[in-house]
PDB file of N, CA and C and ligand atoms in Angstrom:
ATOM      1  N   UNK P 694      -8.359 -13.208  -7.144  1.00  0.00           N
ATOM      2  CA  UNK P 694      -9.801 -12.935  -7.283  1.00  0.00           C
ATOM      3  C   UNK P 694      -9.228 -12.145  -5.480  1.00  0.00           C
ATOM      4  N   UNK P 695     -10.101 -10.620  -6.403  1.00  0.00           N
ATOM      5  CA  UNK P 695     -10.069  -9.222  -4.825  1.00  0.00           C
ATOM      6  C   UNK P 695     -10.920 -10.024  -3.673  1.00  0.00           C
ATOM      7  N   UNK P 696     -10.207  -9.592  -2.519  1.00  0.00           N
ATOM      8  CA  UNK P 696     -10.622  -9.360  -1.315  1.00  0.00           C
ATOM      9  C   UNK P 696     -11.018  -8.122  -0.184  1.00  0.00           C
ATOM     10  N   UNK P 697     -11.853  -8.379   0.993  1.00  0.00           N
ATOM     11  CA  UNK P 697     -11.607  -6.995   1.168  1.00  0.00           C
ATOM     12  C   UNK P 697     -10.592  -6.742   2.298  1.00  0.00           C
ATOM     13  N   UNK P 698     -10.557  -6.120   2.635  1.00  0.00           N
ATOM     14  CA  UNK P 698      -8.838  -5.669   3.297  1.00  0.00           C
ATOM     15  C   UNK P 698      -9.403  -3.790   4.383  1.00  0.00           C
ATOM     16  N   UNK P 699      -9.058  -4.250   5.951  1.00  0.00           N
ATOM     17  CA  UNK P 699      -9.404  -3.106   6.283  1.00  0.00           C
ATOM     18  C   UNK P 699      -8.175  -2.257   6.636  1.00  0.00           C
ATOM     19  N   UNK P 700      -7.387  -1.605   6.454  1.00  0.00           N
ATOM     20  CA  UNK P 700      -6.303  -0.953   6.754  1.00  0.00           C
ATOM     21  C   UNK P 700      -6.445   0.478   7.438  1.00  0.00           C
ATOM     22  N   UNK P 701      -5.777   1.448   8.362  1.00  0.00           N
ATOM     23  CA  UNK P 701      -5.751   1.543   9.260  1.00  0.00           C
ATOM     24  C   UNK P 701      -4.244   2.625   8.922  1.00  0.00           C
ATOM     25  N   UNK P 702      -4.247   3.510   8.418  1.00  0.00           N
ATOM     26  CA  UNK P 702      -3.289   4.755   7.318  1.00  0.00           C
ATOM     27  C   UNK P 702      -3.356   5.438   8.011  1.00  0.00           C
ATOM     28  N   UNK P 703      -2.472   5.853   9.127  1.00  0.00           N
ATOM     29  CA  UNK P 703      -2.045   7.618   9.650  1.00  0.00           C
ATOM     30  C   UNK P 703      -3.321   7.794  10.350  1.00  0.00           C
ATOM     31  N   UNK P 704      -3.828   6.489  11.192  1.00  0.00           N
ATOM     32  CA  UNK P 704      -4.697   7.227  11.700  1.00  0.00           C
ATOM     33  C   UNK P 704      -7.091   6.646  11.626  1.00  0.00           C
ATOM     34  N   UNK P 705      -6.560   6.747  10.069  1.00  0.00           N
ATOM     35  CA  UNK P 705      -7.649   6.510   9.662  1.00  0.00           C
ATOM     36  C   UNK P 705      -8.165   5.570   8.905  1.00  0.00           C
ATOM     37  N   UNK P 706      -9.311   4.482   9.373  1.00  0.00           N
ATOM     38  CA  UNK P 706      -9.242   3.325   8.837  1.00  0.00           C
ATOM     39  C   UNK P 706     -10.287   3.406   7.060  1.00  0.00           C
ATOM     40  N   UNK P 707      -9.768   2.112   6.591  1.00  0.00           N
ATOM     41  CA  UNK P 707     -10.881   2.231   5.436  1.00  0.00           C
ATOM     42  C   UNK P 707     -10.476   1.107   4.390  1.00  0.00           C
ATOM     43  N   UNK P 708     -11.852   0.517   4.102  1.00  0.00           N
ATOM     44  CA  UNK P 708     -11.572  -1.325   3.522  1.00  0.00           C
ATOM     45  C   UNK P 708     -11.652  -0.650   2.235  1.00  0.00           C
ATOM     46  N   UNK P 709     -10.952  -2.095   1.594  1.00  0.00           N
ATOM     47  CA  UNK P 709     -10.683  -1.935   0.152  1.00  0.00           C
ATOM     48  C   UNK P 709     -10.386  -3.401  -0.166  1.00  0.00           C
ATOM     49  N   UNK P 710     -10.519  -3.113  -1.098  1.00  0.00           N
ATOM     50  CA  UNK P 710     -10.838  -4.077  -1.768  1.00  0.00           C
ATOM     51  C   UNK P 710      -9.408  -4.569  -2.780  1.00  0.00           C
ATOM     52  N   UNK P 711      -8.949  -5.986  -2.807  1.00  0.00           N
ATOM     53  CA  UNK P 711      -7.557  -5.661  -3.797  1.00  0.00           C
ATOM     54  C   UNK P 711      -7.257  -7.056  -3.345  1.00  0.00           C
ATOM     55  N   UNK P 712      -6.316  -7.871  -4.648  1.00  0.00           N
ATOM     56  CA  UNK P 712      -5.740  -9.292  -4.922  1.00  0.00           C
ATOM     57  C   UNK P 712      -4.802  -8.765  -3.699  1.00  0.00           C
ATOM     58  N   UNK P 713      -5.148 -10.180  -3.082  1.00  0.00           N
ATOM     59  CA  UNK P 713      -4.177 -10.259  -1.712  1.00  0.00           C
ATOM     60  C   UNK P 713      -2.199  -9.723  -2.696  1.00  0.00           C
ATOM     61  N   UNK P 714      -1.753 -10.584  -3.901  1.00  0.00           N
ATOM     62  CA  UNK P 714      -0.843 -10.237  -3.826  1.00  0.00           C
ATOM     63  C   UNK P 714      -0.513  -9.054  -4.242  1.00  0.00           C
ATOM     64  N   UNK P 715      -1.601  -7.594  -4.540  1.00  0.00           N
ATOM     65  CA  UNK P 715      -1.353  -5.895  -4.944  1.00  0.00           C
ATOM     66  C   UNK P 715      -0.412  -5.554  -3.767  1.00  0.00           C
ATOM     67  N   UNK P 716       1.038  -5.143  -4.386  1.00  0.00           N
ATOM     68  CA  UNK P 716       1.733  -4.689  -3.590  1.00  0.00           C
ATOM     69  C   UNK P 716       1.415  -3.587  -2.677  1.00  0.00           C
ATOM     70  N   UNK P 717       1.468  -3.414  -1.334  1.00  0.00           N
ATOM     71  CA  UNK P 717       1.168  -1.962  -0.692  1.00  0.00           C
ATOM     72  C   UNK P 717       1.182  -0.851  -1.225  1.00  0.00           C
ATOM     73  N   UNK P 718       1.951  -0.061  -1.788  1.00  0.00           N
ATOM     74  CA  UNK P 718       3.112   0.169  -2.443  1.00  0.00           C
ATOM     75  C   UNK P 718       1.478   0.999  -2.930  1.00  0.00           C
ATOM     76  N   UNK P 719       0.735   0.187  -3.876  1.00  0.00           N
ATOM     77  CA  UNK P 719      -0.140   0.273  -5.122  1.00  0.00           C
ATOM     78  C   UNK P 719      -1.393   0.571  -4.341  1.00  0.00           C
ATOM     79  N   UNK P 720      -1.709   0.205  -3.061  1.00  0.00           N
ATOM     80  CA  UNK P 720      -2.078   0.347  -2.408  1.00  0.00           C
ATOM     81  C   UNK P 720      -2.259   1.729  -1.236  1.00  0.00           C
ATOM     82  N   UNK P 721      -1.512   1.999  -1.914  1.00  0.00           N
ATOM     83  CA  UNK P 721      -1.054   3.283  -0.082  1.00  0.00           C
ATOM     84  C   UNK P 721      -1.161   4.900  -1.728  1.00  0.00           C
ATOM     85  N   UNK P 722      -0.710   4.473  -2.995  1.00  0.00           N
ATOM     86  CA  UNK P 722      -1.192   5.480  -3.575  1.00  0.00           C
ATOM     87  C   UNK P 722      -2.564   5.653  -4.555  1.00  0.00           C
ATOM     88  N   UNK P 723      -3.208   4.340  -4.467  1.00  0.00           N
ATOM     89  CA  UNK P 723      -3.686   4.421  -5.630  1.00  0.00           C
ATOM     90  C   UNK P 723      -5.376   4.380  -4.409  1.00  0.00           C
ATOM     91  N   UNK P 724      -5.450   3.786  -3.208  1.00  0.00           N
ATOM     92  CA  UNK P 724      -6.351   3.609  -2.982  1.00  0.00           C
ATOM     93  C   UNK P 724      -6.106   5.031  -1.591  1.00  0.00           C
ATOM     94  N   UNK P 725      -5.892   5.311  -1.004  1.00  0.00           N
ATOM     95  CA  UNK P 725      -5.327   6.413   0.019  1.00  0.00           C
ATOM     96  C   UNK P 725      -4.892   7.652  -0.412  1.00  0.00           C
ATOM     97  N   UNK P 726      -4.539   7.339  -1.881  1.00  0.00           N
ATOM     98  CA  UNK P 726      -3.937   8.746  -2.223  1.00  0.00           C
ATOM     99  C   UNK P 726      -2.969   9.078  -1.116  1.00  0.00           C
ATOM    100  N   UNK P 727      -1.668   9.008  -0.719  1.00  0.00           N
ATOM    101  CA  UNK P 727      -0.737   9.045  -1.071  1.00  0.00           C
ATOM    102  C   UNK P 727       0.261   8.691  -1.546  1.00  0.00           C
ATOM    103  N   UNK P 728       0.974   9.692  -1.990  1.00  0.00           N
ATOM    104  CA  UNK P 728       1.767  10.074  -3.022  1.00  0.00           C
ATOM    105  C   UNK P 728       3.597   9.917  -2.900  1.00  0.00           C
ATOM    106  N   UNK P 729       3.748   9.674  -0.997  1.00  0.00           N
ATOM    107  CA  UNK P 729       4.854   9.556  -1.326  1.00  0.00           C
ATOM    108  C   UNK P 729       5.694   8.477  -1.109  1.00  0.00           C
ATOM    109  N   UNK P 730       5.515   7.177  -1.107  1.00  0.00           N
ATOM    110  CA  UNK P 730       6.306   6.556  -1.189  1.00  0.00           C
ATOM    111  C   UNK P 730       6.465   6.230  -2.775  1.00  0.00           C
ATOM    112  N   UNK P 731       7.143   5.938  -3.245  1.00  0.00           N
ATOM    113  CA  UNK P 731       6.936   5.592  -4.514  1.00  0.00           C
ATOM    114  C   UNK P 731       7.802   4.330  -5.619  1.00  0.00           C
ATOM    115  N   UNK P 732       7.848   3.919  -6.427  1.00  0.00           N
ATOM    116  CA  UNK P 732       8.466   2.848  -6.849  1.00  0.00           C
ATOM    117  C   UNK P 732       9.999   3.195  -7.907  1.00  0.00           C
ATOM    118  N   UNK P 733      10.851   3.086  -6.808  1.00  0.00           N
ATOM    119  CA  UNK P 733      11.903   3.020  -7.374  1.00  0.00           C
ATOM    120  C   UNK P 733      12.470   1.973  -8.435  1.00  0.00           C
ATOM    121  N   UNK P 734      14.203   1.257  -7.443  1.00  0.00           N
ATOM    122  CA  UNK P 734      14.788   0.410  -8.459  1.00  0.00           C
ATOM    123  C   UNK P 734      13.939  -0.775  -8.289  1.00  0.00           C
ATOM    124  N   UNK P 735      12.800  -1.009  -7.552  1.00  0.00           N
ATOM    125  CA  UNK P 735      12.110  -2.705  -7.467  1.00  0.00           C
ATOM    126  C   UNK P 735      13.358  -3.500  -7.154  1.00  0.00           C
ATOM    127  N   UNK P 736      14.479  -3.622  -6.768  1.00  0.00           N
ATOM    128  CA  UNK P 736      14.694  -4.805  -6.129  1.00  0.00           C
ATOM    129  C   UNK P 736      16.097  -4.295  -3.695  1.00  0.00           C
ATOM    130  N   UNK P 737      14.625  -3.593  -4.011  1.00  0.00           N
ATOM    131  CA  UNK P 737      14.326  -3.452  -2.390  1.00  0.00           C
ATOM    132  C   UNK P 737      16.321  -2.794  -1.768  1.00  0.00           C
ATOM    133  N   UNK P 738      16.335  -1.213  -2.621  1.00  0.00           N
ATOM    134  CA  UNK P 738      17.675  -1.227  -2.193  1.00  0.00           C
ATOM    135  C   UNK P 738      17.468   0.305  -2.226  1.00  0.00           C
ATOM    136  N   UNK P 739      16.716   1.141  -2.645  1.00  0.00           N
ATOM    137  CA  UNK P 739      16.919   2.910  -2.807  1.00  0.00           C
ATOM    138  C   UNK P 739      15.781   3.036  -1.615  1.00  0.00           C
ATOM    139  N   UNK P 740      15.008   2.557  -1.001  1.00  0.00           N
ATOM    140  CA  UNK P 740      14.150   3.217   0.314  1.00  0.00           C
ATOM    141  C   UNK P 740      13.102   3.559  -0.706  1.00  0.00           C
ATOM    142  N   UNK P 741      13.020   3.899  -1.714  1.00  0.00           N
ATOM    143  CA  UNK P 741      11.689   4.909  -2.175  1.00  0.00           C
ATOM    144  C   UNK P 741       9.907   4.270  -2.256  1.00  0.00           C
ATOM    145  N   UNK P 742      10.602   2.828  -1.829  1.00  0.00           N
ATOM    146  CA  UNK P 742       8.239   2.706  -1.463  1.00  0.00           C
ATOM    147  C   UNK P 742       8.871   2.468  -0.236  1.00  0.00           C
ATOM    148  N   UNK P 743       9.828   3.077   1.197  1.00  0.00           N
ATOM    149  CA  UNK P 743       9.844   1.971   1.911  1.00  0.00           C
ATOM    150  C   UNK P 743       8.160   2.513   2.867  1.00  0.00           C
ATOM    151  N   UNK P 744       7.687   2.341   4.071  1.00  0.00           N
ATOM    152  CA  UNK P 744       6.854   3.079   4.652  1.00  0.00           C
ATOM    153  C   UNK P 744       6.860   1.879   5.983  1.00  0.00           C
ATOM    154  N   UNK P 745       6.273   2.583   7.437  1.00  0.00           N
ATOM    155  CA  UNK P 745       6.570   2.329   8.370  1.00  0.00           C
ATOM    156  C   UNK P 745       5.303   1.302   8.507  1.00  0.00           C
ATOM    157  N   UNK P 746       5.007   0.167   8.953  1.00  0.00           N
ATOM    158  CA  UNK P 746       4.103  -0.878   9.634  1.00  0.00           C
ATOM    159  C   UNK P 746       4.875  -1.437  10.859  1.00  0.00           C
ATOM    160  N   UNK P 747       2.942  -1.197  11.392  1.00  0.00           N
ATOM    161  CA  UNK P 747       3.160  -2.174  12.427  1.00  0.00           C
ATOM    162  C   UNK P 747       1.538  -2.744  12.541  1.00  0.00           C
ATOM    163  N   UNK P 748       1.643  -3.798  13.205  1.00  0.00           N
ATOM    164  CA  UNK P 748       0.189  -4.224  13.271  1.00  0.00           C
ATOM    165  C   UNK P 748      -0.098  -4.229  14.776  1.00  0.00           C
TER     166      UNK P 748
HETATM  167  S1  LIG H 481      11.927   0.246  -5.171  1.00  0.00           S
HETATM  168 FE1  LIG H 481      11.639  -0.563  -3.025  1.00  0.00          FE
HETATM  169  S2  LIG H 481      13.203  -0.360  -2.890  1.00  0.00           S
HETATM  170 FE2  LIG H 481      13.859   0.878  -4.070  1.00  0.00          FE
END
């Protein structure tokens, strides 16, 4: 079931509705239109999906 989340990305806040299990990668690409991070190997080996996060 989707839930509302407020994320601050690159200094801008945005509230989105997403399934809690949805990967951050897809939220960044689809909701924030940030296409730099990509799905590569899917095995945590290539780094294509890597982003810097802090809380
Ligand atoms: S897709 Fe994430 S490390 Fe390769």
